[in-house]
Amino acid sequence: MSSSHTVLVQPAARVRGRVRPPGDKSISHRYALVSAMADGSTTIHGYSTGADCASTLGCLGALGVGIEEVGRDHGGLRITVAGRGPRGLVAPSRVLDAGNSGSTMRMLAGILAAHPFRASITGDASLQRRPMRRIIVPIERMGARISSSDGRPPLTIEGASRLTPIDFEPDVPSAQVKSAVLLAGLHADGITRVVEPLPTRDHTERALEAFGGEVLRAGTAVAVRGGQRLSGRIVQVPGDISSAAFWMVAAAALPGSDVRIEEVGLNPTRTGIIEVLRRFGADIEVESGRATAGEAMGTVTVRHRGLVSVDIAPHEVPGVIDELPVLAALATHGGELRVAGAAELRVKESDRISALANGLRRMGADMDEAPDGFHVRGHERLRGGEVDAENDHRLAMAFAIAALGASGPTTIHDAGAAAVSYPEFFSVLESLRA
């Protein structure tokens, strides 16, 4: 589906049903990258069907990694990756294309830093506007060289045959930056440590341990020792809780709703959405299931029980950064939401604060934006209208969830952007209409 695709979303009385969300995007990226550095073959079950994760596979293939799609699971793709071991990638014959994926560009840059050849990575127009200086600074401190367009893509990385370990304290909490430094640190001569201002999602640490690596943790510090060798594995990607969040919010928003989300990831650094929805007033049951490769999975059932006013403080933002647009959509259904400390949203696939406010206001929302957040007051029902997702997958889906509670239909332009993380989103939405 092209991002220019336009979708008409009609209001819904309620949503009911069972969903197995697509494979987690964050974990899929990391399993692919880590398996490429491992010795031996890895089989990944439930790999994300989203375009971002396909970009990671495309870049790895261009670097000499053998990747084969061998089937489909109910959660996504089943792929095999022929690991090339540490420093085993080969110089690409073309510019690497990360598409819309900041995760691909940032984390792959950390791995390429340890390879003594030149590689360039570019992306689409949206990615070329996103800040990369936050990874350029630490990676250059380790001994690689990165040229950019004033701190933005495309990046040209000249890797080093030996990297220097560093202690790094990022200014902004970012799991992608932490991951880039740790992945580079696996190839450094000593211990590389990242001390975060606030804890971020820990999928990279869990993936390294699942593939036989050792990760050192102390408070908000995480470290790796260089020279470790990783081994190929059979791994299962849990369902993506950030994709499931759209169905959780829809169920919380509409009276009479009842949605059961199965085999969804329950990593404690990602379940902030569940706690926020409980504060909003939603009725939520969580059934823990099995863990796979250190990542917990389970079932989450959400039912509507009314909406109240909620504040999200700056220290909570890293845990729900991807869910903030759909939480704003929830507030339009009759609640109220204040968010502070989320300036990071302005440098995502779009300026998510401005684009979110513009879209929801066009639908009739009462919403103010601040430099680092927003305030949504849901005292009046949305009327629907015409909105532009600005090539941002999370906005396309958030507008659709807001549209369910409107008095009239909503036309969403650039709705095809949803395919970046959840190609099946609009068909699943229709299946849940009760």
Short mmCIF file of C-alpha atoms in Angstrom, two decimals:
data_model
loop_
_atom_site.label_atom_id
_atom_site.label_comp_id
_atom_site.label_asym_id
_atom_site.label_seq_id
_atom_site.Cartn_x
_atom_site.Cartn_y
_atom_site.Cartn_z
CA MET A 1 0.00 0.00 0.00
CA SER A 2 1.50 3.36 -0.91
CA SER A 3 1.56 6.07 1.72
CA SER A 4 -0.63 8.22 -0.55
CA HIS A 5 -3.49 5.77 -0.04
CA THR A 6 -6.69 7.40 1.29
CA VAL A 7 -9.05 5.61 3.68
CA LEU A 8 -12.58 6.52 4.79
CA VAL A 9 -13.29 5.57 8.42
CA GLN A 10 -16.92 5.43 9.57
CA PRO A 11 -17.94 5.84 13.23
CA ALA A 12 -18.41 2.62 15.26
CA ALA A 13 -20.73 1.81 18.14
CA ARG A 14 -18.26 -0.64 19.70
CA VAL A 15 -15.38 -3.01 18.90
CA ARG A 16 -15.32 -6.68 19.85
CA GLY A 17 -13.17 -9.67 18.96
CA ARG A 18 -9.79 -11.35 19.20
CA VAL A 19 -6.54 -10.05 17.70
CA ARG A 20 -3.02 -11.41 17.36
CA PRO A 21 -0.92 -8.31 16.62
CA PRO A 22 1.97 -8.45 14.14
CA GLY A 23 5.45 -9.35 15.30
CA ASP A 24 7.01 -6.65 17.45
CA LYS A 25 8.82 -4.14 15.25
CA SER A 26 11.50 -3.22 17.80
CA ILE A 27 12.35 -6.85 18.57
CA SER A 28 12.28 -7.89 14.90
CA HIS A 29 14.92 -5.28 14.00
CA ARG A 30 17.15 -6.41 16.83
CA TYR A 31 16.88 -10.14 16.20
CA ALA A 32 17.81 -9.60 12.56
CA LEU A 33 20.80 -7.38 13.41
CA VAL A 34 22.09 -9.57 16.24
CA SER A 35 21.67 -12.79 14.23
CA ALA A 36 23.74 -11.24 11.41
CA MET A 37 26.64 -10.78 13.88
CA ALA A 38 26.27 -14.27 15.38
CA ASP A 39 28.03 -17.48 14.44
CA GLY A 40 25.77 -19.99 12.71
CA SER A 41 22.18 -19.89 11.51
CA THR A 42 19.19 -18.26 13.23
CA THR A 43 15.51 -18.91 12.58
CA ILE A 44 13.17 -16.05 13.51
CA HIS A 45 9.46 -16.84 13.90
CA GLY A 46 6.89 -14.04 13.77
CA TYR A 47 9.19 -11.46 12.15
CA SER A 48 7.32 -8.18 11.55
CA THR A 49 5.58 -7.78 8.18
CA GLY A 50 6.06 -4.00 8.35
CA ALA A 51 8.07 -2.05 5.79
CA ASP A 52 10.55 -0.79 8.42
CA CYS A 53 11.67 -4.31 9.29
CA ALA A 54 11.89 -5.21 5.61
CA SER A 55 14.33 -2.29 5.28
CA THR A 56 16.59 -3.87 7.90
CA LEU A 57 16.62 -7.16 5.99
CA GLY A 58 17.35 -5.35 2.75
CA CYS A 59 20.33 -3.52 4.24
CA LEU A 60 21.72 -6.71 5.80
CA GLY A 61 21.36 -8.55 2.49
CA ALA A 62 23.38 -5.83 0.76
CA LEU A 63 26.09 -6.34 3.40
CA GLY A 64 26.46 -10.01 2.52
CA VAL A 65 24.08 -11.60 5.02
CA GLY A 66 22.16 -14.59 3.68
CA ILE A 67 18.47 -14.17 4.50
CA GLU A 68 15.66 -16.46 3.39
CA GLU A 69 11.93 -16.18 3.98
CA VAL A 70 10.87 -19.77 4.61
CA GLY A 71 7.21 -19.29 5.49
CA ARG A 72 4.65 -17.38 7.51
CA ASP A 73 3.47 -17.77 11.08
CA HIS A 74 0.21 -16.31 12.35
CA GLY A 75 2.29 -13.48 13.86
CA GLY A 76 4.40 -12.70 10.81
CA LEU A 77 7.22 -14.04 8.67
CA ARG A 78 9.48 -17.00 9.34
CA ILE A 79 13.00 -16.21 8.18
CA THR A 80 16.44 -17.74 8.43
CA VAL A 81 19.56 -15.62 8.81
CA ALA A 82 23.04 -17.00 8.05
CA GLY A 83 25.20 -15.26 10.64
CA ARG A 84 28.55 -13.88 9.52
CA GLY A 85 30.15 -13.60 12.96
CA PRO A 86 31.80 -10.49 14.40
CA ARG A 87 33.11 -8.05 11.78
CA GLY A 88 31.87 -10.43 9.10
CA LEU A 89 29.86 -8.02 6.95
CA VAL A 90 31.15 -7.14 3.48
CA ALA A 91 31.37 -3.73 1.85
CA PRO A 92 28.12 -2.97 0.01
CA SER A 93 28.15 -2.31 -3.72
CA ARG A 94 25.41 0.29 -3.41
CA VAL A 95 24.01 2.86 -0.99
CA LEU A 96 22.00 1.16 1.75
CA ASP A 97 18.33 2.22 1.90
CA ALA A 98 16.74 2.33 5.36
CA GLY A 99 13.42 3.56 3.94
CA ASN A 100 11.42 5.20 6.73
CA SER A 101 13.25 3.34 9.49
CA GLY A 102 15.25 5.35 12.00
CA SER A 103 15.80 2.12 13.94
CA THR A 104 17.54 0.55 10.95
CA MET A 105 19.79 3.52 10.33
CA ARG A 106 20.83 4.17 13.93
CA MET A 107 21.43 0.60 15.06
CA LEU A 108 23.09 -0.54 11.84
CA ALA A 109 25.46 2.45 12.10
CA GLY A 110 26.71 1.00 15.39
CA ILE A 111 27.52 -2.33 13.75
CA LEU A 112 29.11 -0.74 10.65
CA ALA A 113 31.38 1.34 12.91
CA ALA A 114 33.35 -1.85 13.59
CA HIS A 115 33.84 -2.81 9.93
CA PRO A 116 36.89 -1.30 8.18
CA PHE A 117 35.15 -0.20 5.00
CA ARG A 118 32.99 2.70 3.83
CA ALA A 119 29.21 2.34 3.68
CA SER A 120 26.52 4.94 3.03
CA ILE A 121 22.96 4.75 4.36
CA THR A 122 20.09 6.88 3.15
CA GLY A 123 16.32 6.81 3.58
CA ASP A 124 13.10 8.41 2.43
CA ALA A 125 12.37 12.14 2.67
CA SER A 126 10.99 11.75 6.20
CA LEU A 127 14.05 9.88 7.48
CA GLN A 128 16.38 12.41 5.89
CA ARG A 129 14.92 15.07 8.20
CA ARG A 130 15.56 13.10 11.40
CA PRO A 131 18.46 13.91 13.75
CA MET A 132 21.43 11.55 13.71
CA ARG A 133 24.02 13.59 15.61
CA ARG A 134 23.01 11.70 18.75
CA ILE A 135 24.63 8.55 17.33
CA ILE A 136 27.36 10.29 15.34
CA VAL A 137 28.95 11.78 18.48
CA PRO A 138 29.43 8.55 20.48
CA ILE A 139 30.37 6.41 17.48
CA GLU A 140 33.03 8.89 16.40
CA ARG A 141 34.36 8.93 19.96
CA MET A 142 34.85 5.18 19.55
CA GLY A 143 37.02 5.66 16.47
CA ALA A 144 34.78 5.44 13.40
CA ARG A 145 34.09 8.43 11.15
CA ILE A 146 30.61 9.48 10.03
CA SER A 147 29.80 12.20 7.52
CA SER A 148 26.26 13.54 7.29
CA SER A 149 24.14 16.35 5.94
CA ASP A 150 24.35 18.73 8.91
CA GLY A 151 23.68 15.90 11.36
CA ARG A 152 20.98 14.30 9.21
CA PRO A 153 20.95 11.46 6.67
CA PRO A 154 22.36 10.29 4.40
CA LEU A 155 25.22 9.00 6.54
CA THR A 156 28.56 7.74 5.25
CA ILE A 157 30.31 5.55 7.81
CA GLU A 158 34.01 4.76 7.67
CA GLY A 159 34.44 1.94 10.11
CA ALA A 160 37.52 1.24 12.19
CA SER A 161 39.40 -2.03 12.58
CA ARG A 162 39.70 -1.27 16.31
CA LEU A 163 37.16 0.61 18.40
CA THR A 164 37.79 2.34 21.71
CA PRO A 165 35.33 1.57 24.53
CA ILE A 166 33.52 4.58 25.99
CA ASP A 167 31.26 5.61 28.84
CA PHE A 168 28.40 7.53 27.25
CA GLU A 169 25.58 9.56 28.79
CA PRO A 170 23.00 10.54 26.13
CA ASP A 171 21.20 13.86 26.63
CA VAL A 172 17.86 12.41 25.51
CA PRO A 173 16.57 8.95 26.50
CA SER A 174 16.67 6.82 23.34
CA ALA A 175 16.72 3.04 23.04
CA GLN A 176 18.02 3.37 19.46
CA VAL A 177 21.02 5.45 20.55
CA LYS A 178 21.75 3.11 23.46
CA SER A 179 21.54 0.15 21.09
CA ALA A 180 23.85 1.71 18.50
CA VAL A 181 26.54 2.31 21.13
CA LEU A 182 26.19 -1.17 22.64
CA LEU A 183 26.32 -2.89 19.24
CA ALA A 184 29.49 -0.97 18.44
CA GLY A 185 30.79 -1.79 21.92
CA LEU A 186 30.62 -5.52 21.20
CA HIS A 187 33.61 -4.92 18.90
CA ALA A 188 35.56 -2.52 21.17
CA ASP A 189 38.72 -3.29 23.17
CA GLY A 190 37.14 -3.23 26.63
CA ILE A 191 33.84 -2.36 28.31
CA THR A 192 31.44 0.12 26.71
CA ARG A 193 28.85 1.61 29.04
CA VAL A 194 25.71 3.71 28.43
CA VAL A 195 24.19 5.60 31.35
CA GLU A 196 20.65 6.72 30.49
CA PRO A 197 18.89 9.74 32.00
CA LEU A 198 15.73 7.59 32.15
CA PRO A 199 15.37 3.86 31.41
CA THR A 200 14.32 2.98 27.85
CA ARG A 201 13.16 -0.28 26.28
CA ASP A 202 15.70 -3.05 26.82
CA HIS A 203 15.13 -5.30 23.80
CA THR A 204 18.75 -5.06 22.64
CA GLU A 205 20.07 -6.20 26.00
CA ARG A 206 17.64 -9.13 26.07
CA ALA A 207 18.47 -10.07 22.48
CA LEU A 208 22.21 -10.09 23.18
CA GLU A 209 21.65 -12.37 26.18
CA ALA A 210 19.34 -14.64 24.17
CA PHE A 211 22.13 -15.12 21.62
CA GLY A 212 24.65 -16.02 24.33
CA GLY A 213 26.09 -12.60 25.11
CA GLU A 214 26.74 -11.05 28.51
CA VAL A 215 25.21 -7.69 29.46
CA LEU A 216 26.14 -5.81 32.63
CA ARG A 217 23.41 -3.74 34.33
CA ALA A 218 23.50 -1.33 37.27
CA GLY A 219 20.68 1.17 37.78
CA THR A 220 20.20 3.06 34.51
CA ALA A 221 23.64 1.94 33.28
CA VAL A 222 24.07 -0.91 30.84
CA ALA A 223 27.41 -2.20 29.54
CA VAL A 224 28.92 -4.81 27.23
CA ARG A 225 32.42 -6.25 27.00
CA GLY A 226 34.02 -6.24 23.58
CA GLY A 227 35.16 -9.42 21.88
CA GLN A 228 32.13 -11.55 22.78
CA ARG A 229 30.92 -14.10 20.25
CA LEU A 230 27.21 -14.72 19.77
CA SER A 231 25.57 -17.95 18.59
CA GLY A 232 22.63 -18.44 16.24
CA ARG A 233 19.30 -19.42 17.82
CA ILE A 234 15.67 -20.22 17.12
CA VAL A 235 13.67 -17.24 18.41
CA GLN A 236 10.02 -16.15 18.48
CA VAL A 237 9.01 -12.50 18.15
CA PRO A 238 6.07 -11.61 20.44
CA GLY A 239 3.14 -9.58 19.16
CA ASP A 240 3.82 -5.85 19.03
CA ILE A 241 2.30 -4.06 22.03
CA SER A 242 2.62 -0.69 20.25
CA SER A 243 0.41 -2.06 17.46
CA ALA A 244 -1.91 -3.71 20.00
CA ALA A 245 -2.26 -0.33 21.71
CA PHE A 246 -4.63 0.84 18.95
CA TRP A 247 -7.07 -1.97 19.78
CA MET A 248 -6.64 -1.45 23.53
CA VAL A 249 -7.54 2.21 23.09
CA ALA A 250 -10.49 1.46 20.79
CA ALA A 251 -11.90 -0.93 23.39
CA ALA A 252 -11.31 1.55 26.21
CA ALA A 253 -12.98 4.32 24.21
CA LEU A 254 -16.27 2.79 23.04
CA PRO A 255 -19.05 1.60 25.41
CA GLY A 256 -19.82 -2.12 25.11
CA SER A 257 -16.39 -2.95 23.69
CA ASP A 258 -14.44 -6.09 24.54
CA VAL A 259 -11.16 -6.92 22.74
CA ARG A 260 -8.84 -9.83 23.56
CA ILE A 261 -5.25 -9.42 22.33
CA GLU A 262 -3.29 -12.67 22.24
CA GLU A 263 0.45 -13.50 22.28
CA VAL A 264 1.35 -9.86 22.79
CA GLY A 265 4.73 -8.86 24.20
CA LEU A 266 4.69 -7.91 27.89
CA ASN A 267 8.23 -6.62 28.30
CA PRO A 268 8.06 -4.41 31.43
CA THR A 269 9.75 -1.52 29.60
CA ARG A 270 6.83 -1.48 27.13
CA THR A 271 3.71 -2.05 29.30
CA GLY A 272 3.33 1.59 30.36
CA ILE A 273 0.37 1.78 27.96
CA ILE A 274 -1.56 -0.71 30.13
CA GLU A 275 -1.02 1.32 33.29
CA VAL A 276 -2.02 4.58 31.58
CA LEU A 277 -5.21 3.00 30.23
CA ARG A 278 -6.08 1.78 33.72
CA ARG A 279 -5.66 5.35 34.98
CA PHE A 280 -8.03 6.46 32.21
CA GLY A 281 -10.58 4.03 33.66
CA ALA A 282 -10.34 1.03 31.33
CA ASP A 283 -11.06 -2.49 32.60
CA ILE A 284 -7.94 -4.52 31.72
CA GLU A 285 -7.05 -8.14 32.43
CA VAL A 286 -3.49 -9.36 31.81
CA GLU A 287 -2.77 -13.09 31.62
CA SER A 288 0.94 -13.84 31.59
CA GLY A 289 2.03 -16.56 29.21
CA ARG A 290 5.34 -18.07 28.25
CA ALA A 291 8.57 -16.16 27.83
CA THR A 292 10.67 -16.56 24.70
CA ALA A 293 14.31 -15.46 24.45
CA GLY A 294 13.83 -13.39 27.60
CA GLU A 295 10.75 -11.59 26.21
CA ALA A 296 7.47 -12.17 28.06
CA MET A 297 4.24 -12.79 26.15
CA GLY A 298 0.64 -13.05 27.27
CA THR A 299 -2.98 -12.07 26.67
CA VAL A 300 -4.51 -8.66 27.35
CA THR A 301 -8.29 -8.16 27.45
CA VAL A 302 -9.67 -4.60 27.43
CA ARG A 303 -13.22 -3.44 28.11
CA HIS A 304 -14.74 0.02 28.25
CA ARG A 305 -15.58 1.40 31.70
CA GLY A 306 -15.69 5.17 31.26
CA LEU A 307 -12.97 7.80 30.81
CA VAL A 308 -11.41 10.33 33.20
CA SER A 309 -8.61 12.92 33.12
CA VAL A 310 -4.98 11.72 33.00
CA ASP A 311 -1.61 13.49 33.20
CA ILE A 312 1.53 11.86 31.76
CA ALA A 313 4.66 13.23 33.42
CA PRO A 314 8.09 13.56 31.75
CA HIS A 315 9.56 10.53 33.53
CA GLU A 316 6.77 8.35 32.10
CA VAL A 317 7.22 9.46 28.48
CA PRO A 318 10.00 7.04 27.39
CA GLY A 319 7.77 4.11 28.35
CA VAL A 320 4.85 5.26 26.17
CA ILE A 321 6.57 7.37 23.50
CA ASP A 322 5.07 5.40 20.60
CA GLU A 323 1.60 5.28 22.16
CA LEU A 324 1.16 9.01 22.83
CA PRO A 325 -0.66 9.74 19.53
CA VAL A 326 -3.29 7.05 20.13
CA LEU A 327 -3.65 8.12 23.77
CA ALA A 328 -4.47 11.59 22.45
CA ALA A 329 -7.09 9.94 20.26
CA LEU A 330 -8.52 8.23 23.36
CA ALA A 331 -8.99 11.57 25.10
CA THR A 332 -11.19 12.78 22.24
CA HIS A 333 -13.71 10.08 23.17
CA GLY A 334 -14.65 11.88 26.39
CA GLY A 335 -11.58 11.96 28.58
CA GLU A 336 -8.80 14.49 29.05
CA LEU A 337 -5.03 14.11 28.60
CA ARG A 338 -2.05 16.33 29.44
CA VAL A 339 1.43 15.29 28.30
CA ALA A 340 4.72 17.02 29.22
CA GLY A 341 8.34 16.14 28.54
CA ALA A 342 7.69 14.70 25.09
CA ALA A 343 9.68 17.06 22.85
CA GLU A 344 11.12 13.91 21.22
CA LEU A 345 7.79 13.58 19.36
CA ARG A 346 8.76 16.58 17.24
CA VAL A 347 11.62 14.65 15.58
CA LYS A 348 9.81 11.40 14.76
CA GLU A 349 8.53 10.42 11.29
CA SER A 350 6.77 13.78 11.39
CA ASP A 351 6.55 16.57 13.95
CA ARG A 352 4.06 14.35 15.75
CA ILE A 353 2.84 17.03 18.15
CA SER A 354 2.02 19.55 15.43
CA ALA A 355 0.65 17.02 12.93
CA LEU A 356 -1.42 15.30 15.63
CA ALA A 357 -2.90 18.58 16.80
CA ASN A 358 -3.65 19.72 13.24
CA GLY A 359 -5.42 16.46 12.40
CA LEU A 360 -7.46 16.11 15.57
CA ARG A 361 -8.53 19.77 15.42
CA ARG A 362 -9.73 19.26 11.84
CA MET A 363 -11.95 16.50 13.25
CA GLY A 364 -13.33 18.88 15.89
CA ALA A 365 -11.04 18.22 18.85
CA ASP A 366 -10.22 20.77 21.54
CA MET A 367 -6.43 20.43 21.68
CA ASP A 368 -3.53 22.70 22.60
CA GLU A 369 0.07 21.97 21.79
CA ALA A 370 3.13 22.91 23.85
CA PRO A 371 6.83 22.76 22.89
CA ASP A 372 7.15 19.43 24.71
CA GLY A 373 3.62 18.06 24.81
CA PHE A 374 -0.10 18.68 24.40
CA HIS A 375 -3.46 18.93 26.17
CA VAL A 376 -6.60 17.26 24.77
CA ARG A 377 -10.05 17.95 26.23
CA GLY A 378 -12.71 15.51 25.06
CA HIS A 379 -15.79 17.38 26.26
CA GLU A 380 -17.40 17.46 22.79
CA ARG A 381 -17.85 14.63 20.31
CA LEU A 382 -15.69 14.81 17.20
CA ARG A 383 -17.53 15.56 13.97
CA GLY A 384 -15.10 13.76 11.60
CA GLY A 385 -13.60 15.42 8.57
CA GLU A 386 -10.52 15.25 6.39
CA VAL A 387 -7.03 14.75 7.85
CA ASP A 388 -3.49 14.14 6.62
CA ALA A 389 -1.28 11.57 8.33
CA GLU A 390 1.81 13.26 6.85
CA ASN A 391 3.43 9.94 5.94
CA ASP A 392 3.50 8.93 9.63
CA HIS A 393 2.24 5.41 10.38
CA ARG A 394 1.28 6.07 14.01
CA LEU A 395 -0.70 9.18 13.09
CA ALA A 396 -2.60 7.34 10.35
CA MET A 397 -3.72 4.72 12.88
CA ALA A 398 -4.35 7.19 15.72
CA PHE A 399 -6.65 9.27 13.49
CA ALA A 400 -8.57 6.10 12.61
CA ILE A 401 -9.15 5.29 16.30
CA ALA A 402 -10.27 8.86 16.99
CA ALA A 403 -12.63 8.64 13.98
CA LEU A 404 -14.51 5.72 15.53
CA GLY A 405 -16.11 8.11 18.02
CA ALA A 406 -17.01 10.89 15.60
CA SER A 407 -20.54 11.81 14.53
CA GLY A 408 -19.61 11.55 10.85
CA PRO A 409 -17.03 9.87 8.59
CA THR A 410 -13.35 10.77 8.47
CA THR A 411 -11.12 10.72 5.40
CA ILE A 412 -7.46 9.96 6.19
CA HIS A 413 -4.91 10.90 3.53
CA ASP A 414 -1.52 9.14 3.58
CA ALA A 415 -3.23 6.26 5.40
CA GLY A 416 -0.98 3.81 3.59
CA ALA A 417 1.81 4.90 5.94
CA ALA A 418 0.33 2.35 8.39
CA ALA A 419 2.15 -0.32 6.36
CA VAL A 420 5.43 0.85 7.90
CA SER A 421 4.54 -1.09 11.06
CA TYR A 422 1.10 -2.69 10.59
CA PRO A 423 0.09 -3.47 6.98
CA GLU A 424 -3.06 -5.30 8.14
CA PHE A 425 -4.31 -2.46 10.36
CA PHE A 426 -7.35 -1.29 8.39
CA SER A 427 -8.59 -4.80 7.62
CA VAL A 428 -8.31 -5.76 11.31
CA LEU A 429 -10.19 -2.57 12.22
CA GLU A 430 -13.09 -3.58 10.02
CA SER A 431 -13.11 -7.09 11.49
CA LEU A 432 -13.57 -5.70 15.03
CA ARG A 433 -16.63 -3.60 14.26
CA ALA A 434 -19.48 -5.17 16.24
#
